[in-house]
Amino acid sequence: MNDGGERTGADASDGDAASGGLAAALTRRRLTIGGTLFVLAGLFVALRDVDVGTVLAEISAADPRLLAAAVAVYAVSWPLRGRRYGDVLAAMERRTGTAFCTAAVFVSQTANLAIPARAGDAVRAYVMETRRDVPYTAGFASLAVERVFDLATIAALAGLATAWLAATGAAGPLEIAAEAGGARTALAAAAAVSTATVGVGFVVVTASRTDHGLGARLRTRAVGRPRLERALEAALGFAGDVQVVARQPRAVARIGAGSLLIWAFDVLTAVLVLAALGSGLALGPLLAVGTLAVSVGNLAKVLPLSQGGVGLYEAAFTALVVALTPVGAGTALAAAIVDHALKNGVTLVGGAGAVAALGLSVSDATAAEPTRETDSILGSPKR
C-alpha cells in the first residue's frame, strides 16, 4: 500500500525522466546562447534611443590610419601574451618557446570565441599535453595563473583610472556608479570578479607558504575509492602547480610586469579607436576613461553570460564613456563595437594561422574534453 510517503515505480521513473529532460535541455551551449540573447536584448533596451544610422556613420567616418595603428598595437600584444605564458610554464619548470606559446594562446582564445563558457581553455591544455608533453592538470594550472594575473591587472588599472578621475575632480567612484546607469550590471560584475580575484590570490599565496598537511589527510580519506582517488590526485596536482608559481617572487614579478604591458596595449588599442572616431577628448581624460571602460568591460565579460562577451563589453564601454565625457552615445557605441570587433578579428586571424601552423583539425579540438577519465574538470591525473 502506498500511503503517500513513497513514490510508485512509475512516479519515480517519471521524476527521473523529468530531471533527465531538464538536464538535457539546460546544456552549457543552450545556457550560453540564452545568456547571449538576454544580454543583447538588454543592450537593445538600454540603447534603444541611439540612432543606428549615427552609429554606422561614425564607423564609416573613422580615421583609417588610426584604426590601422590600433590593429598593429593589438597585434603586437600577442607575442607578449606568448612570452608571459612561457614565463608561467617556466616557473613550473616546463620551458617552451615564445612562438609556440603564442600559437597555443591564439588557438585557445579563438576557441573561446566559438565554444560556450570559455571551454576553449581546454584546447590549450590539450595542445600543451600533446605537443609539449605538459600534463593536463599542469596545463590548466598555468591557465589559472594566467587568468588570476589578467584579472588582478585589469582591476588595478580600473582602480588607477578611477583614482585619477577622482583626483582631477572629473568623477569619484560613487559618481561613476550613479551616472553609469546603463552599465550597473557590468560594474557589479566587475566588482564581484575583482573581489573574488583578490580573495583567490590571497588564499593561494597563503596556502603556498604553509604546510598544513591537508593533502595527506584527504588522500587518507579517499583510500579504497579509485574514482575519488583519481579526482583528488588531479585536484592536488593542479593546486600544487599553481602554488609553485606563488612561491617564486621573481616569477610573480616577471609575470605581473608582462600582464601590465599586455593590458596597456589593450587599453591603447581602445584609445586609438576612440581617437579614430573623433572623440575630441584631451589625452589625459582619453587615457583615463579608455582605461576604465576597457577594464570594466573585460571584468564584466569574464562571467560567461554571453558568447565571447558580446553585449556586456559594449554596454559597459558605452555607458562609462557617455557618463564621464561629452562624447555622444552614438560615437561611444561605435567605438565599443569597432574596438571589440577589431580585437576579435585579430584573434580569429591569428587563431587560424596558429591552427594551420600547429597542424590542428576540428577533430583535434573536439578531443580536448576537460572531463576524461576522472569525470573531473581537471581531466586525467598528473603524471
GROMACS .gro file of C-alpha atoms in nm:
model
  383
    1MET     CA    1   0.000   0.000   0.000
    2ASN     CA    2   0.125   0.342  -0.093
    3ASP     CA    3   0.044   0.591   0.186
    4GLY     CA    4   0.180   0.892   0.001
    5GLY     CA    5   0.518   0.882   0.170
    6GLU     CA    6   0.661   0.665  -0.107
    7ARG     CA    7   0.657   0.703  -0.481
    8THR     CA    8   0.549   0.423  -0.705
    9GLY     CA    9   0.788   0.290  -0.968
   10ALA     CA   10   0.602   0.482  -1.236
   11ASP     CA   11   0.621   0.803  -1.033
   12ALA     CA   12   0.993   0.756  -0.976
   13SER     CA   13   1.060   0.687  -1.341
   14ASP     CA   14   0.855   0.991  -1.438
   15GLY     CA   15   1.056   1.204  -1.196
   16ASP     CA   16   1.384   1.070  -1.325
   17ALA     CA   17   1.274   1.131  -1.681
   18ALA     CA   18   1.171   1.485  -1.594
   19SER     CA   19   1.502   1.562  -1.423
   20GLY     CA   20   1.690   1.400  -1.709
   21GLY     CA   21   1.492   1.602  -1.960
   22LEU     CA   22   1.566   1.922  -1.769
   23ALA     CA   23   1.938   1.841  -1.755
   24ALA     CA   24   1.937   1.768  -2.128
   25ALA     CA   25   1.759   2.093  -2.200
   26LEU     CA   26   1.992   2.304  -1.984
   27THR     CA   27   2.313   2.227  -2.165
   28ARG     CA   28   2.607   2.469  -2.142
   29ARG     CA   29   2.565   2.566  -2.508
   30ARG     CA   30   2.195   2.643  -2.469
   31LEU     CA   31   2.251   2.840  -2.149
   32THR     CA   32   2.522   3.046  -2.318
   33ILE     CA   33   2.306   3.109  -2.625
   34GLY     CA   34   2.020   3.210  -2.396
   35GLY     CA   35   2.251   3.437  -2.197
   36THR     CA   36   2.378   3.596  -2.517
   37LEU     CA   37   2.025   3.670  -2.637
   38PHE     CA   38   1.932   3.809  -2.294
   39VAL     CA   39   2.236   4.039  -2.284
   40LEU     CA   40   2.177   4.157  -2.641
   41ALA     CA   41   1.813   4.229  -2.557
   42GLY     CA   42   1.926   4.429  -2.253
   43LEU     CA   43   2.175   4.618  -2.467
   44PHE     CA   44   1.899   4.696  -2.720
   45VAL     CA   45   1.669   4.829  -2.445
   46ALA     CA   46   1.949   5.036  -2.289
   47LEU     CA   47   2.049   5.189  -2.622
   48ARG     CA   48   1.709   5.200  -2.793
   49ASP     CA   49   1.730   5.578  -2.826
   50VAL     CA   50   2.063   5.561  -3.011
   51ASP     CA   51   2.024   5.618  -3.384
   52VAL     CA   52   2.166   5.319  -3.573
   53GLY     CA   53   2.235   5.545  -3.870
   54THR     CA   54   2.450   5.768  -3.649
   55VAL     CA   55   2.648   5.469  -3.526
   56LEU     CA   56   2.709   5.346  -3.882
   57ALA     CA   57   2.803   5.697  -3.995
   58GLU     CA   58   3.053   5.727  -3.709
   59ILE     CA   59   3.211   5.394  -3.801
   60SER     CA   60   3.235   5.480  -4.170
   61ALA     CA   61   3.392   5.819  -4.091
   62ALA     CA   62   3.666   5.674  -3.867
   63ASP     CA   63   4.026   5.768  -3.946
   64PRO     CA   64   4.170   5.461  -4.125
   65ARG     CA   65   4.527   5.546  -4.020
   66LEU     CA   66   4.440   5.543  -3.652
   67LEU     CA   67   4.242   5.222  -3.698
   68ALA     CA   68   4.542   5.064  -3.870
   69ALA     CA   69   4.758   5.177  -3.578
   70ALA     CA   70   4.507   5.018  -3.337
   71VAL     CA   71   4.527   4.687  -3.526
   72ALA     CA   72   4.908   4.700  -3.520
   73VAL     CA   73   4.919   4.776  -3.146
   74TYR     CA   74   4.682   4.492  -3.064
   75ALA     CA   75   4.873   4.250  -3.289
   76VAL     CA   76   5.196   4.338  -3.106
   77SER     CA   77   5.036   4.238  -2.775
   78TRP     CA   78   5.007   3.874  -2.883
   79PRO     CA   79   5.377   3.781  -2.876
   80LEU     CA   80   5.379   3.943  -2.531
   81ARG     CA   81   5.099   3.707  -2.431
   82GLY     CA   82   5.302   3.416  -2.559
   83ARG     CA   83   5.611   3.532  -2.369
   84ARG     CA   84   5.413   3.569  -2.048
   85TYR     CA   85   5.262   3.222  -2.087
   86GLY     CA   86   5.613   3.090  -2.140
   87ASP     CA   87   5.716   3.260  -1.814
   88VAL     CA   88   5.428   3.090  -1.633
   89LEU     CA   89   5.533   2.750  -1.768
   90ALA     CA   90   5.899   2.820  -1.689
   91ALA     CA   91   5.804   2.887  -1.326
   92MET     CA   92   5.655   2.536  -1.331
   93GLU     CA   93   5.985   2.407  -1.475
   94ARG     CA   94   5.828   2.343  -1.816
   95ARG     CA   95   6.012   2.565  -2.063
   96THR     CA   96   5.858   2.627  -2.404
   97GLY     CA   97   5.948   2.876  -2.679
   98THR     CA   98   5.763   3.205  -2.716
   99ALA     CA   99   5.649   3.127  -3.073
  100PHE     CA  100   5.482   2.801  -2.972
  101CYS     CA  101   5.325   2.960  -2.662
  102THR     CA  102   5.187   3.244  -2.874
  103ALA     CA  103   5.031   2.994  -3.114
  104ALA     CA  104   4.880   2.799  -2.824
  105VAL     CA  105   4.731   3.118  -2.674
  106PHE     CA  106   4.590   3.216  -3.015
  107VAL     CA  107   4.424   2.874  -3.056
  108SER     CA  108   4.261   2.877  -2.713
  109GLN     CA  109   4.141   3.237  -2.738
  110THR     CA  110   3.996   3.170  -3.083
  111ALA     CA  111   3.820   2.861  -2.948
  112ASN     CA  112   3.678   3.071  -2.663
  113LEU     CA  113   3.505   3.292  -2.921
  114ALA     CA  114   3.327   2.988  -3.062
  115ILE     CA  115   3.286   2.747  -2.769
  116PRO     CA  116   3.048   2.843  -2.485
  117ALA     CA  117   3.155   2.923  -2.127
  118ARG     CA  118   3.526   2.965  -2.213
  119ALA     CA  119   3.559   2.592  -2.268
  120GLY     CA  120   3.818   2.675  -2.532
  121ASP     CA  121   4.071   2.682  -2.247
  122ALA     CA  122   4.063   2.302  -2.260
  123VAL     CA  123   4.201   2.326  -2.614
  124ARG     CA  124   4.519   2.493  -2.490
  125ALA     CA  125   4.567   2.231  -2.219
  126TYR     CA  126   4.520   1.964  -2.486
  127VAL     CA  127   4.772   2.130  -2.721
  128MET     CA  128   5.030   2.162  -2.444
  129GLU     CA  129   4.981   1.799  -2.343
  130THR     CA  130   5.000   1.652  -2.694
  131ARG     CA  131   5.267   1.880  -2.843
  132ARG     CA  132   5.490   1.959  -2.544
  133ASP     CA  133   5.412   1.674  -2.301
  134VAL     CA  134   5.279   1.915  -2.036
  135PRO     CA  135   5.038   1.718  -1.812
  136TYR     CA  136   4.674   1.816  -1.846
  137THR     CA  137   4.649   1.941  -1.487
  138ALA     CA  138   4.965   2.150  -1.529
  139GLY     CA  139   4.814   2.298  -1.846
  140PHE     CA  140   4.501   2.403  -1.659
  141ALA     CA  141   4.707   2.530  -1.366
  142SER     CA  142   4.911   2.752  -1.599
  143LEU     CA  143   4.585   2.888  -1.740
  144ALA     CA  144   4.455   2.956  -1.389
  145VAL     CA  145   4.771   3.150  -1.304
  146GLU     CA  146   4.740   3.350  -1.626
  147ARG     CA  147   4.374   3.431  -1.554
  148VAL     CA  148   4.448   3.550  -1.199
  149PHE     CA  149   4.721   3.783  -1.325
  150ASP     CA  150   4.492   3.911  -1.601
  151LEU     CA  151   4.208   3.988  -1.362
  152ALA     CA  152   4.435   4.140  -1.098
  153THR     CA  153   4.599   4.364  -1.358
  154ILE     CA  154   4.268   4.479  -1.505
  155ALA     CA  155   4.129   4.551  -1.159
  156ALA     CA  156   4.443   4.751  -1.073
  157LEU     CA  157   4.414   4.953  -1.394
  158ALA     CA  158   4.047   5.025  -1.321
  159GLY     CA  159   4.142   5.140  -0.972
  160LEU     CA  160   4.416   5.368  -1.106
  161ALA     CA  161   4.183   5.519  -1.366
  162THR     CA  162   3.915   5.580  -1.102
  163ALA     CA  163   4.171   5.740  -0.868
  164TRP     CA  164   4.293   5.969  -1.148
  165LEU     CA  165   3.939   6.078  -1.231
  166ALA     CA  166   3.869   6.144  -0.862
  167ALA     CA  167   4.195   6.337  -0.816
  168THR     CA  168   4.124   6.561  -1.113
  169GLY     CA  169   3.767   6.622  -0.997
  170ALA     CA  170   3.615   6.459  -1.305
  171ALA     CA  171   3.426   6.193  -1.110
  172GLY     CA  172   3.459   5.984  -0.794
  173PRO     CA  173   3.373   5.614  -0.757
  174LEU     CA  174   3.020   5.683  -0.629
  175GLU     CA  175   2.954   5.934  -0.906
  176ILE     CA  176   3.071   5.682  -1.166
  177ALA     CA  177   2.838   5.416  -1.025
  178ALA     CA  178   2.547   5.662  -1.010
  179GLU     CA  179   2.594   5.812  -1.355
  180ALA     CA  180   2.675   5.496  -1.550
  181GLY     CA  181   2.324   5.358  -1.504
  182GLY     CA  182   2.337   5.156  -1.826
  183ALA     CA  183   2.647   4.976  -1.703
  184ARG     CA  184   2.544   4.898  -1.347
  185THR     CA  185   2.527   4.526  -1.419
  186ALA     CA  186   2.874   4.538  -1.571
  187LEU     CA  187   3.005   4.745  -1.278
  188ALA     CA  188   2.857   4.498  -1.029
  189ALA     CA  189   3.006   4.205  -1.221
  190ALA     CA  190   3.343   4.381  -1.238
  191ALA     CA  191   3.339   4.446  -0.863
  192ALA     CA  192   3.246   4.084  -0.790
  193VAL     CA  193   3.519   3.947  -1.018
  194SER     CA  194   3.779   4.185  -0.870
  195THR     CA  195   3.689   4.086  -0.514
  196ALA     CA  196   3.698   3.716  -0.600
  197THR     CA  197   4.036   3.757  -0.770
  198VAL     CA  198   4.187   3.926  -0.464
  199GLY     CA  199   4.044   3.651  -0.242
  200VAL     CA  200   4.176   3.370  -0.460
  201GLY     CA  201   4.519   3.532  -0.482
  202PHE     CA  202   4.536   3.570  -0.104
  203VAL     CA  203   4.436   3.208  -0.045
  204VAL     CA  204   4.687   3.074  -0.300
  205VAL     CA  205   4.978   3.281  -0.164
  206THR     CA  206   4.892   3.196   0.198
  207ALA     CA  207   4.850   2.825   0.123
  208SER     CA  208   5.178   2.815  -0.069
  209ARG     CA  209   5.368   2.936   0.238
  210THR     CA  210   5.217   2.696   0.492
  211ASP     CA  211   5.246   2.321   0.536
  212HIS     CA  212   4.902   2.223   0.663
  213GLY     CA  213   4.910   1.857   0.556
  214LEU     CA  214   4.562   1.883   0.405
  215GLY     CA  215   4.658   1.676   0.100
  216ALA     CA  216   4.774   1.383   0.313
  217ARG     CA  217   4.453   1.387   0.515
  218LEU     CA  218   4.237   1.394   0.204
  219ARG     CA  219   4.433   1.109   0.046
  220THR     CA  220   4.378   0.900   0.362
  221ARG     CA  221   4.002   0.954   0.343
  222ALA     CA  222   3.992   0.864  -0.026
  223VAL     CA  223   4.170   0.529   0.014
  224GLY     CA  224   3.971   0.244  -0.138
  225ARG     CA  225   3.766   0.466  -0.370
  226PRO     CA  226   3.951   0.465  -0.704
  227ARG     CA  227   3.741   0.729  -0.881
  228LEU     CA  228   3.768   0.969  -0.585
  229GLU     CA  229   4.142   0.900  -0.559
  230ARG     CA  230   4.197   0.986  -0.925
  231ALA     CA  231   3.992   1.306  -0.898
  232LEU     CA  232   4.172   1.402  -0.577
  233GLU     CA  233   4.515   1.347  -0.730
  234ALA     CA  234   4.414   1.565  -1.025
  235ALA     CA  235   4.292   1.844  -0.793
  236LEU     CA  236   4.601   1.828  -0.571
  237GLY     CA  237   4.831   1.826  -0.873
  238PHE     CA  238   4.650   2.132  -1.007
  239ALA     CA  239   4.680   2.316  -0.674
  240GLY     CA  240   5.046   2.218  -0.642
  241ASP     CA  241   5.131   2.353  -0.986
  242VAL     CA  242   4.961   2.686  -0.908
  243GLN     CA  243   5.141   2.715  -0.574
  244VAL     CA  244   5.478   2.651  -0.738
  245VAL     CA  245   5.445   2.988  -0.912
  246ALA     CA  246   5.324   3.163  -0.595
  247ARG     CA  247   5.641   3.055  -0.413
  248GLN     CA  248   5.868   3.240  -0.660
  249PRO     CA  249   5.868   3.619  -0.608
  250ARG     CA  250   6.082   3.682  -0.917
  251ALA     CA  251   5.848   3.480  -1.137
  252VAL     CA  252   5.547   3.662  -0.990
  253ALA     CA  253   5.712   3.999  -1.061
  254ARG     CA  254   5.805   3.898  -1.418
  255ILE     CA  255   5.457   3.764  -1.497
  256GLY     CA  256   5.297   4.069  -1.336
  257ALA     CA  257   5.509   4.308  -1.543
  258GLY     CA  258   5.419   4.116  -1.858
  259SER     CA  259   5.049   4.133  -1.768
  260LEU     CA  260   5.068   4.509  -1.715
  261LEU     CA  261   5.233   4.556  -2.055
  262ILE     CA  262   4.976   4.334  -2.229
  263TRP     CA  263   4.680   4.522  -2.088
  264ALA     CA  264   4.844   4.859  -2.152
  265PHE     CA  265   4.847   4.763  -2.522
  266ASP     CA  266   4.483   4.651  -2.495
  267VAL     CA  267   4.385   4.989  -2.348
  268LEU     CA  268   4.594   5.176  -2.606
  269THR     CA  269   4.404   4.992  -2.880
  270ALA     CA  270   4.071   5.121  -2.745
  271VAL     CA  271   4.212   5.474  -2.701
  272LEU     CA  272   4.324   5.476  -3.065
  273VAL     CA  273   3.977   5.361  -3.173
  274LEU     CA  274   3.816   5.642  -2.972
  275ALA     CA  275   4.057   5.890  -3.130
  276ALA     CA  276   3.985   5.748  -3.477
  277LEU     CA  277   3.615   5.818  -3.427
  278GLY     CA  278   3.683   6.180  -3.331
  279SER     CA  279   3.603   6.174  -2.959
  280GLY     CA  280   3.761   6.518  -2.917
  281LEU     CA  281   3.893   6.432  -2.570
  282ALA     CA  282   4.225   6.559  -2.435
  283LEU     CA  283   4.496   6.298  -2.383
  284GLY     CA  284   4.457   6.268  -2.003
  285PRO     CA  285   4.079   6.213  -1.992
  286LEU     CA  286   4.100   5.993  -2.304
  287LEU     CA  287   4.353   5.760  -2.138
  288ALA     CA  288   4.168   5.752  -1.804
  289VAL     CA  289   3.822   5.692  -1.947
  290GLY     CA  290   3.954   5.445  -2.205
  291THR     CA  291   4.133   5.251  -1.931
  292LEU     CA  292   3.825   5.239  -1.709
  293ALA     CA  293   3.591   5.142  -1.995
  294VAL     CA  294   3.818   4.862  -2.116
  295SER     CA  295   3.883   4.735  -1.763
  296VAL     CA  296   3.519   4.724  -1.654
  297GLY     CA  297   3.412   4.576  -1.988
  298ASN     CA  298   3.669   4.296  -1.964
  299LEU     CA  299   3.597   4.223  -1.597
  300ALA     CA  300   3.225   4.202  -1.672
  301LYS     CA  301   3.264   3.965  -1.965
  302VAL     CA  302   3.460   3.717  -1.751
  303LEU     CA  303   3.119   3.590  -1.640
  304PRO     CA  304   3.002   3.357  -1.921
  305LEU     CA  305   2.670   3.536  -1.969
  306SER     CA  306   2.715   3.579  -2.343
  307GLN     CA  307   2.918   3.423  -2.621
  308GLY     CA  308   3.254   3.598  -2.648
  309GLY     CA  309   3.139   3.869  -2.407
  310VAL     CA  310   2.927   4.025  -2.684
  311GLY     CA  311   2.688   4.283  -2.544
  312LEU     CA  312   2.835   4.308  -2.194
  313TYR     CA  313   3.155   4.470  -2.318
  314GLU     CA  314   2.973   4.714  -2.548
  315ALA     CA  315   2.721   4.812  -2.280
  316ALA     CA  316   2.986   4.881  -2.015
  317PHE     CA  317   3.216   5.064  -2.255
  318THR     CA  318   2.938   5.283  -2.397
  319ALA     CA  319   2.775   5.370  -2.064
  320LEU     CA  320   3.102   5.468  -1.898
  321VAL     CA  321   3.223   5.683  -2.188
  322VAL     CA  322   2.887   5.860  -2.212
  323ALA     CA  323   2.864   5.910  -1.834
  324LEU     CA  324   3.215   6.051  -1.791
  325THR     CA  325   3.271   6.252  -2.111
  326PRO     CA  326   3.083   6.479  -2.351
  327VAL     CA  327   3.106   6.204  -2.617
  328GLY     CA  328   2.763   6.115  -2.758
  329ALA     CA  329   2.607   5.770  -2.724
  330GLY     CA  330   2.634   5.705  -3.098
  331THR     CA  331   3.009   5.770  -3.102
  332ALA     CA  332   3.068   5.574  -2.781
  333LEU     CA  333   2.874   5.272  -2.905
  334ALA     CA  334   3.051   5.288  -3.242
  335ALA     CA  335   3.387   5.290  -3.062
  336ALA     CA  336   3.286   4.995  -2.844
  337ILE     CA  337   3.171   4.794  -3.145
  338VAL     CA  338   3.482   4.872  -3.352
  339ASP     CA  339   3.717   4.805  -3.059
  340HIS     CA  340   3.560   4.468  -2.976
  341ALA     CA  341   3.528   4.365  -3.341
  342LEU     CA  342   3.885   4.468  -3.418
  343LYS     CA  343   4.022   4.265  -3.127
  344ASN     CA  344   3.810   3.961  -3.211
  345GLY     CA  345   3.912   3.992  -3.576
  346VAL     CA  346   4.284   3.991  -3.493
  347THR     CA  347   4.223   3.693  -3.263
  348LEU     CA  348   4.042   3.497  -3.534
  349VAL     CA  349   4.306   3.567  -3.800
  350GLY     CA  350   4.588   3.479  -3.563
  351GLY     CA  351   4.399   3.171  -3.444
  352ALA     CA  352   4.350   3.047  -3.800
  353GLY     CA  353   4.721   3.088  -3.865
  354ALA     CA  354   4.810   2.911  -3.540
  355VAL     CA  355   4.579   2.618  -3.617
  356ALA     CA  356   4.745   2.580  -3.957
  357ALA     CA  357   5.097   2.615  -3.810
  358LEU     CA  358   5.029   2.355  -3.541
  359GLY     CA  359   4.858   2.121  -3.785
  360LEU     CA  360   4.540   2.100  -3.578
  361SER     CA  361   4.199   1.996  -3.706
  362VAL     CA  362   3.841   2.015  -3.585
  363SER     CA  363   3.867   1.660  -3.454
  364ASP     CA  364   4.178   1.758  -3.256
  365ALA     CA  365   3.996   2.049  -3.096
  366THR     CA  366   3.692   1.839  -3.004
  367ALA     CA  367   3.924   1.583  -2.847
  368ALA     CA  368   4.016   1.845  -2.586
  369GLU     CA  369   3.743   1.743  -2.344
  370PRO     CA  370   3.808   1.860  -1.989
  371THR     CA  371   3.633   1.561  -1.831
  372ARG     CA  372   3.807   1.242  -1.950
  373GLU     CA  373   3.885   0.952  -1.718
  374THR     CA  374   3.822   1.125  -1.386
  375ASP     CA  375   3.493   1.293  -1.470
  376SER     CA  376   3.670   1.598  -1.330
  377ILE     CA  377   3.713   1.934  -1.495
  378LEU     CA  378   4.085   1.886  -1.442
  379GLY     CA  379   4.098   1.576  -1.662
  380SER     CA  380   4.347   1.298  -1.606
  381PRO     CA  381   4.575   1.299  -1.302
  382LYS     CA  382   4.922   1.447  -1.306
  383ARG     CA  383   5.190   1.217  -1.440
   0.00000   0.00000   0.00000
